[in-house]
Coordinates of N, CA, C and O in Angstrom, one line a residue:
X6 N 0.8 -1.2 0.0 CA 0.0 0.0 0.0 C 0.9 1.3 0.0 O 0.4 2.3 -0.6
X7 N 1.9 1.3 0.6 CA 2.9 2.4 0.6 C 3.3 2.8 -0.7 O 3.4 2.0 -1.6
X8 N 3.5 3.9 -0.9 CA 4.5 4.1 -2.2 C 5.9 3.6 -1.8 O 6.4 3.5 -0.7
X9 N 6.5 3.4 -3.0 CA 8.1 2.5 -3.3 C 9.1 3.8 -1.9 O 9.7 3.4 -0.9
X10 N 8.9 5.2 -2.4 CA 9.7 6.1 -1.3 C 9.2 5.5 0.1 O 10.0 4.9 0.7
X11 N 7.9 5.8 0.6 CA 7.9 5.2 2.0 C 7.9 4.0 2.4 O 7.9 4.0 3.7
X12 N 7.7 2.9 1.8 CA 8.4 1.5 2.0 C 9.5 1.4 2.4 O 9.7 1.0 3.5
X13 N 10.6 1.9 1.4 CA 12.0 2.4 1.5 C 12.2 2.9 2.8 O 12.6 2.2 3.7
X14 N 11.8 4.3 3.0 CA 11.8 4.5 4.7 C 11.6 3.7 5.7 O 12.3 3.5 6.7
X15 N 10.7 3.2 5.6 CA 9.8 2.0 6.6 C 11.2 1.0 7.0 O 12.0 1.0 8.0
X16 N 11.0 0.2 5.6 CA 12.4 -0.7 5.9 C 13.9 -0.1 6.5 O 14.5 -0.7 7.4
X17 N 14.2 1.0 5.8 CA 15.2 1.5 6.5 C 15.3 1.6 7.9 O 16.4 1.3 8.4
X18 N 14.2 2.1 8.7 CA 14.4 2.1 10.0 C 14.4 0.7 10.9 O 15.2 0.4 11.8
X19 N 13.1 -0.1 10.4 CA 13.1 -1.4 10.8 C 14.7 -2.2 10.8 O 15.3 -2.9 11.7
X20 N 15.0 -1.7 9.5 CA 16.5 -2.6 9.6 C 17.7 -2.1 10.5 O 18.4 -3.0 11.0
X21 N 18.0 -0.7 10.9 CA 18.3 -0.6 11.8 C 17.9 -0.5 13.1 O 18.8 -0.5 13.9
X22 N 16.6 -0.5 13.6 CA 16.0 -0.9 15.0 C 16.6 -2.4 15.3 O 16.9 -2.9 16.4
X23 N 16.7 -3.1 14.2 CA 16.9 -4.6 15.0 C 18.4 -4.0 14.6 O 18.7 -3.1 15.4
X24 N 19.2 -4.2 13.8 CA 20.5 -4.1 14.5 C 21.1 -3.6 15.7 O 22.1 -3.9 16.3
X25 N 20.2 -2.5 15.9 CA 20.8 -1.9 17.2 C 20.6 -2.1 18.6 O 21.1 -1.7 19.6
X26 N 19.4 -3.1 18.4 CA 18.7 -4.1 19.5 C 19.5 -4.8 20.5 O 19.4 -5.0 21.7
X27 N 20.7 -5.3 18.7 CA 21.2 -6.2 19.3 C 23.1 -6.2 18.6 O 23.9 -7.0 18.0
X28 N 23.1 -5.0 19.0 CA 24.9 -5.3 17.8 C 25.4 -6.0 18.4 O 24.5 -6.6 17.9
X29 N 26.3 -7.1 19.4 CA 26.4 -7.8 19.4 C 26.5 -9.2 18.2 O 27.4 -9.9 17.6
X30 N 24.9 -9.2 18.4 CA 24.8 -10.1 17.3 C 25.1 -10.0 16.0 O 25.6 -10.8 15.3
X31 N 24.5 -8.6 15.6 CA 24.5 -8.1 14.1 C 26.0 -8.1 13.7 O 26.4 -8.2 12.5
X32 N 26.8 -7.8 14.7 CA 28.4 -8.3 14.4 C 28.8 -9.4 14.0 O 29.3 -9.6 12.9
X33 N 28.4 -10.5 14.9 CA 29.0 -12.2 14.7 C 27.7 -12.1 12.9 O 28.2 -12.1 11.8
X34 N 26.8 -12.1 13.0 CA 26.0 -12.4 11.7 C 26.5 -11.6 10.2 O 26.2 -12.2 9.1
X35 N 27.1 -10.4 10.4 CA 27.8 -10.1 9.1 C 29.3 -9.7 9.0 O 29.9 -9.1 8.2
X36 N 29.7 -10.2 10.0 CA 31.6 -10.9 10.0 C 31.8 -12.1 10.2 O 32.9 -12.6 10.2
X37 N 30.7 -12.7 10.3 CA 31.2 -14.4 10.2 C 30.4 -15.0 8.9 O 30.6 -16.1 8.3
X38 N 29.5 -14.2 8.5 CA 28.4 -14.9 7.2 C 29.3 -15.4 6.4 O 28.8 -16.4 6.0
X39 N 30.7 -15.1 6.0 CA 31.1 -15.7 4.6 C 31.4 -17.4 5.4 O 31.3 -18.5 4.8
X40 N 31.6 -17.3 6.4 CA 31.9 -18.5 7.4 C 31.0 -19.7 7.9 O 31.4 -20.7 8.5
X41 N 29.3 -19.1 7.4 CA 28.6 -20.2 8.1 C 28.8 -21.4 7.8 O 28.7 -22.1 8.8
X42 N 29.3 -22.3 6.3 CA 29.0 -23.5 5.9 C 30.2 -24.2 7.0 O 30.3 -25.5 7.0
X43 N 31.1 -23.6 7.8 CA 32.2 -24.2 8.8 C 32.0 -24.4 9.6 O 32.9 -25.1 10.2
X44 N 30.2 -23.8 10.6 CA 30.1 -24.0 11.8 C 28.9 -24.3 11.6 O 28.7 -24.9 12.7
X45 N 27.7 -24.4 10.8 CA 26.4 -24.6 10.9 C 26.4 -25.6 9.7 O 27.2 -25.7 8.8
X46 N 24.8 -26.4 10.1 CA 24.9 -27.1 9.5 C 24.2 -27.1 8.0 O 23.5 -26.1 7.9
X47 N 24.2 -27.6 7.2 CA 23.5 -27.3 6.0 C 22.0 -27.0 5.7 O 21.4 -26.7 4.6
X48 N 21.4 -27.3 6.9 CA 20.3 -26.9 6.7 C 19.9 -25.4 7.9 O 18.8 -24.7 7.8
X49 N 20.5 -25.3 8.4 CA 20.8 -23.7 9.0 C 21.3 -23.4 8.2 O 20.5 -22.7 7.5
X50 N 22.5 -23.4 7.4 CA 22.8 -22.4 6.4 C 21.9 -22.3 5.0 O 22.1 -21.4 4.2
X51 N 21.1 -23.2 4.9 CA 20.2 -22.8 3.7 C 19.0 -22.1 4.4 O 18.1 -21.5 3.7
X52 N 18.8 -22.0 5.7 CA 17.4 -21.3 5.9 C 18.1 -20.0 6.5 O 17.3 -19.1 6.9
X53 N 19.6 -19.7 6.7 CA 19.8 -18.1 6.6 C 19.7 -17.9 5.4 O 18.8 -17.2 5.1
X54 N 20.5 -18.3 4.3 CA 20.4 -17.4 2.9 C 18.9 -17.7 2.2 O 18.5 -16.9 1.3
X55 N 18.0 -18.7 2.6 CA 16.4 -18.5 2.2 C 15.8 -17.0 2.8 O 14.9 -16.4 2.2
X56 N 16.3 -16.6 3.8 CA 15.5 -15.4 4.4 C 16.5 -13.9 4.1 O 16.1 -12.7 4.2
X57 N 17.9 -14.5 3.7 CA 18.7 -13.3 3.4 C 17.9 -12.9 1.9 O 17.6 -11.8 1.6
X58 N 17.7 -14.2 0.9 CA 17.1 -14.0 -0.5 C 16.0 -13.4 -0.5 O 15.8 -12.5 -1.4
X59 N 15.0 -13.7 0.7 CA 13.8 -13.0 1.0 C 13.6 -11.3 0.7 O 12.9 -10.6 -0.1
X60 N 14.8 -11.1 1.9 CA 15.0 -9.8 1.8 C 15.7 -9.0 0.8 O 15.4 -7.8 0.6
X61 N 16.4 -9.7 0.0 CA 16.9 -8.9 -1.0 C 15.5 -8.9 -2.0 O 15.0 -7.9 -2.5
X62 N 15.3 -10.1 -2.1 CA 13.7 -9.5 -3.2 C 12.9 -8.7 -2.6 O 12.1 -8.4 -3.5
X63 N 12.6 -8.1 -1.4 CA 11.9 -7.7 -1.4 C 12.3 -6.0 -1.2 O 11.4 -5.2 -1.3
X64 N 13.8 -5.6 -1.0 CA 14.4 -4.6 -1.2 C 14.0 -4.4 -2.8 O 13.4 -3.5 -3.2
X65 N 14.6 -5.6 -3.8 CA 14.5 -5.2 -5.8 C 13.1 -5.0 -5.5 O 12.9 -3.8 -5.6
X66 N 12.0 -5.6 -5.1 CA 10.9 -5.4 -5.5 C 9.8 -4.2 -5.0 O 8.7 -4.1 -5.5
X67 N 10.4 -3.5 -4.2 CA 10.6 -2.4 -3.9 C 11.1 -0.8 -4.9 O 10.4 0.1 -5.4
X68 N 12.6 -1.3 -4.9 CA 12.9 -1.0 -6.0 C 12.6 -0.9 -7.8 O 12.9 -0.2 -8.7
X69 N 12.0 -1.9 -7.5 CA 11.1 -1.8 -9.0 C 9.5 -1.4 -9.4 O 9.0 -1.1 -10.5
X70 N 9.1 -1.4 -7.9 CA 8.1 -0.4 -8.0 C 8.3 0.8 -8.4 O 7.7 1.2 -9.4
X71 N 9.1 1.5 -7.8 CA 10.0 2.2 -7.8 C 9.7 3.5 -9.1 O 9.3 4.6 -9.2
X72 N 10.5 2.2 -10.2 CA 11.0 2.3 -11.1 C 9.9 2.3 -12.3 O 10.0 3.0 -13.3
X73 N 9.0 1.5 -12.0 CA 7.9 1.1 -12.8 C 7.1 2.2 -12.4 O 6.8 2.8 -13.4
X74 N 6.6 2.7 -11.4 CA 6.0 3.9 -11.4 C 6.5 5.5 -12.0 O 5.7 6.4 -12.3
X75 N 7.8 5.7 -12.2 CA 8.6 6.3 -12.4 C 8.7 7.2 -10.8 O 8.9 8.4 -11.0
X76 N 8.7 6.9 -9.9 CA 9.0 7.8 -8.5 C 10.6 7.7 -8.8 O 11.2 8.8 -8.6
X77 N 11.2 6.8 -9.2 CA 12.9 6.4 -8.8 C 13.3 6.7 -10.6 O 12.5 6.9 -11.5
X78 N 14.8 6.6 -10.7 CA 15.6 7.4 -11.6 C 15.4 5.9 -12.4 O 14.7 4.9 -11.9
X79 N 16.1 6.1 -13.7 CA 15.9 4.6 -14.2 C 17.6 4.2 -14.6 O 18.2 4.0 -15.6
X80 N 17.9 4.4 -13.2 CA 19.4 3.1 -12.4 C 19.1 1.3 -12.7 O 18.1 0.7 -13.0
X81 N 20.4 0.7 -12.4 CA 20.4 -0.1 -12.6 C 19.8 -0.9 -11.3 O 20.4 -0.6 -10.3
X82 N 18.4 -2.1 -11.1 CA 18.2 -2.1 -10.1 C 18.8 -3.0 -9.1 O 18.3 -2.9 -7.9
X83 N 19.6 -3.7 -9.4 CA 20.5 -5.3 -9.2 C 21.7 -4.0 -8.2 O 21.9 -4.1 -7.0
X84 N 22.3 -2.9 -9.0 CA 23.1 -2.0 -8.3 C 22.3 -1.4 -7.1 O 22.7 -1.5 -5.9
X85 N 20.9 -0.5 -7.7 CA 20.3 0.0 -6.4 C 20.7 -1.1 -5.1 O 21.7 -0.9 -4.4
X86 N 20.1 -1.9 -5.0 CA 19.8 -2.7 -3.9 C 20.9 -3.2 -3.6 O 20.8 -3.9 -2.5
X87 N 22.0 -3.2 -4.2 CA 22.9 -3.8 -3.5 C 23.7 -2.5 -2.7 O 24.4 -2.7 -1.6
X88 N 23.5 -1.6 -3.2 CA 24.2 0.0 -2.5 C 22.9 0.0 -1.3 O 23.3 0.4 -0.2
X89 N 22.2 -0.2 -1.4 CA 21.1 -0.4 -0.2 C 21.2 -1.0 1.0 O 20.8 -0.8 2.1
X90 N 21.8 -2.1 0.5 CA 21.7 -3.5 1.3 C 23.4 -3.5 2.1 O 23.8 -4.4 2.9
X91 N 24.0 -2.8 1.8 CA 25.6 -2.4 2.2 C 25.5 -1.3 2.7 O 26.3 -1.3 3.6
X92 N 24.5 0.1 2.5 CA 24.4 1.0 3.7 C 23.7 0.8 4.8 O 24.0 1.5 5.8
X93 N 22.9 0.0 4.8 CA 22.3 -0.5 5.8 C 22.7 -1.7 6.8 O 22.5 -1.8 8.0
X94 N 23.7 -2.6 5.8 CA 24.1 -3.5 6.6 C 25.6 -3.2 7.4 O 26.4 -4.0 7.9
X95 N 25.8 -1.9 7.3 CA 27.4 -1.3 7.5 C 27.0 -0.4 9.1 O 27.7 0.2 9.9
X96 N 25.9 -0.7 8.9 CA 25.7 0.4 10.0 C 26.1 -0.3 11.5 O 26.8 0.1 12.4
X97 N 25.6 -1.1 11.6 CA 26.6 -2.3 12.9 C 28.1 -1.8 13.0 O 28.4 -1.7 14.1
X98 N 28.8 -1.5 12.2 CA 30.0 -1.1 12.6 C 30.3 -0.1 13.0 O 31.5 0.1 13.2
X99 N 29.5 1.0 13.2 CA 30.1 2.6 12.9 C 28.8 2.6 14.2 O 29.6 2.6 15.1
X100 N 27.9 2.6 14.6 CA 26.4 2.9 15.5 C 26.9 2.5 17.1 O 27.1 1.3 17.5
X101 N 27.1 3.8 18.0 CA 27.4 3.8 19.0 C 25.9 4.6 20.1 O 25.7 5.8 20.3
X102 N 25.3 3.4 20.5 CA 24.2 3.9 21.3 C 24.4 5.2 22.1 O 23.5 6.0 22.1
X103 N 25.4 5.6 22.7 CA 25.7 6.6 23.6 C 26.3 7.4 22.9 O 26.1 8.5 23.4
X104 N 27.1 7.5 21.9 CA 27.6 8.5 21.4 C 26.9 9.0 20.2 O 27.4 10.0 19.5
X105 N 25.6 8.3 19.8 CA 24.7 9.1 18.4 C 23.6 8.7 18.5 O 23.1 7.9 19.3
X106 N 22.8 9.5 17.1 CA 21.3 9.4 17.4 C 21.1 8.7 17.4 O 21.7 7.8 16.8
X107 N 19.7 8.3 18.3 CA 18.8 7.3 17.9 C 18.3 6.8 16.9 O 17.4 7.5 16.4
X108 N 18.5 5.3 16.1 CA 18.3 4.7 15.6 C 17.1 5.4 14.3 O 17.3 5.8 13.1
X109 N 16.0 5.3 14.8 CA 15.1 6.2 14.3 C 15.6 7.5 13.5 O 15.2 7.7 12.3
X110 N 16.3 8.2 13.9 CA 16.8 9.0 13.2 C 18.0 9.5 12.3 O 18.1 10.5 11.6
X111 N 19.0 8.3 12.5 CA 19.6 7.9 11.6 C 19.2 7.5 10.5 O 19.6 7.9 9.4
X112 N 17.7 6.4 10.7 CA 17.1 5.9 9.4 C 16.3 6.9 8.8 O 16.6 7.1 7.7
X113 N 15.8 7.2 9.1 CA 15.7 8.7 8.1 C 16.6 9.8 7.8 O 16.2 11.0 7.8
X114 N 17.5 9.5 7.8 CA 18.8 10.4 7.1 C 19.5 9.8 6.3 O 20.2 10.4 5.6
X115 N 19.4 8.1 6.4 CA 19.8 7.0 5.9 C 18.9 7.3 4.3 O 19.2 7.4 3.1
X116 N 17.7 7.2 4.9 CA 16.7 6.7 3.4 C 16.8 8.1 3.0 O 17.1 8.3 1.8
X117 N 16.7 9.2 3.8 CA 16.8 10.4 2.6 C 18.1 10.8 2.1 O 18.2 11.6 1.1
X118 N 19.1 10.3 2.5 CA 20.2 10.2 1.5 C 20.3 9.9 0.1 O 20.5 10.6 -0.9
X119 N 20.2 8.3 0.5 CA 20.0 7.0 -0.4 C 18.5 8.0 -1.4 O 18.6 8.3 -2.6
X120 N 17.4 8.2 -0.8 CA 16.2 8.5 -1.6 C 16.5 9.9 -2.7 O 15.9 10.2 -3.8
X121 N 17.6 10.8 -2.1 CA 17.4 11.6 -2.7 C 18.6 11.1 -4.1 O 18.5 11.8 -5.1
X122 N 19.8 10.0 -4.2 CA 20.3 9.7 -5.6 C 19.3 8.9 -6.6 O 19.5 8.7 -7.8
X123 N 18.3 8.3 -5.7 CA 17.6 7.4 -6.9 C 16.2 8.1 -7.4 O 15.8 7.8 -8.5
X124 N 15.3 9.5 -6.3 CA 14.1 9.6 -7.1 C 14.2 10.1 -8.0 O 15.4 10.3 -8.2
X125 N 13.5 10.4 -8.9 CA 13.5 10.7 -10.2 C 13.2 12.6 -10.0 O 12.9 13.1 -9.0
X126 N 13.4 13.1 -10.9 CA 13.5 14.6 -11.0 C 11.9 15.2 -11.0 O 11.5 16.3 -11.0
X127 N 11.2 14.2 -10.9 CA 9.9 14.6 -11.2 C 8.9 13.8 -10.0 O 7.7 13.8 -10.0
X128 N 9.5 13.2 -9.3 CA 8.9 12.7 -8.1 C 8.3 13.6 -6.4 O 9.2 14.0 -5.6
X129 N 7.1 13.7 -6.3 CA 7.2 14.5 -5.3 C 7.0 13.8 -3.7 O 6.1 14.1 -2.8
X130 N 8.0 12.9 -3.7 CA 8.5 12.3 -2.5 C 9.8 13.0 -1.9 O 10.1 12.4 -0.8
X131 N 10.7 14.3 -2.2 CA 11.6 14.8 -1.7 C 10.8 15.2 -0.5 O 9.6 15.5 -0.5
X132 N 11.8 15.2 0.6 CA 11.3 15.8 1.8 C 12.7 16.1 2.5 O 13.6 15.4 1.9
X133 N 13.3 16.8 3.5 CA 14.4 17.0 4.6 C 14.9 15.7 4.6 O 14.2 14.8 4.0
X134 N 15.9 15.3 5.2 CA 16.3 14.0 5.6 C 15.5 13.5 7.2 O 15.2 12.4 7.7
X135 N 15.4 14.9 7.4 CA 15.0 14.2 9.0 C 14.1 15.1 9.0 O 14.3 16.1 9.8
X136 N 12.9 15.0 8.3 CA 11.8 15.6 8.7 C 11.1 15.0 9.6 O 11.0 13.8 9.5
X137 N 10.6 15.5 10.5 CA 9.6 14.6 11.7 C 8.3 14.3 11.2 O 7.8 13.3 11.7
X138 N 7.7 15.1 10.3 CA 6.7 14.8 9.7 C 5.8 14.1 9.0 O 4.6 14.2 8.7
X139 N 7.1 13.0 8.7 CA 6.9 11.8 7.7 C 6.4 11.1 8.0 O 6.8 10.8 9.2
X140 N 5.2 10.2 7.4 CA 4.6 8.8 7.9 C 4.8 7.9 7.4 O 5.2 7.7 6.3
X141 N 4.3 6.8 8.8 CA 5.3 5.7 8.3 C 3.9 4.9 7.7 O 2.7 5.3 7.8
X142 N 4.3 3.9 7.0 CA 3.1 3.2 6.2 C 2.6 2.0 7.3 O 1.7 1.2 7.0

């Protein structure tokens, strides 16, 4: 029901609320991922990359909304989502509870970053990066 821009938002923050939940974990899960088939067994490692696949289709298919409506630029979308899925999943490294914003407001500085290289010149989804105003879907 959302449009492709506030989907994008939505997910954005969702994805960082759970990393920040729990960095700890969000560490061992994307510094050891190239590592699972060494410690898990093959059917744990096929039901992480079944839900990691999940998510990337549902980031493209997002993105292709996107694109198909013309809200978003017409980029390559295999590139979008992987520049997506690396700003988001980078954030575990650099996100210090006590020393920066809250989560929440990172992801909307996040998606209005990221939102403002892909909408299209003619899309009227531009907004501040951290507007408070924004709703969520």
């Amino acid at each position: 029901e959302a449009s492709p821009a506030e989907a994008l938002r939505h997910n954005t923050e969702r994805q960082l609320l759970l990393i920040a939940a729990d960095l700890d974990q969000a560490s061992v899960y994307f510094q050891e991922s190239p590592f699972l088939r060494e410690w898990l067994s093959p059917t744990q490692v096929e039901e992480i990359h079944r839900r990691e696949r999940r998510f990337d289709r549902g980031i493209r298919d997002i993105i292709a909304r996107g694109l198909k409506d013309g809200s978003f630029a017409g980029h390559d979308p295999a590139i979008i989502s992987a520049a997506y899925v690396g700003m988001t999943s980078w954030f575990y490294r650099w996100y210090d509870p006590k020393r920066r914003a809250k989560p929440e407001k990172i992801a909307a500085e996040f998606a209005g970053i990221f939102l403002q290289g892909i909408l299209s010149p003619d899309a009227t989804e531009r907004r501040a990066p951290l507007d408070s105003t924004s709703t969520r879907p």
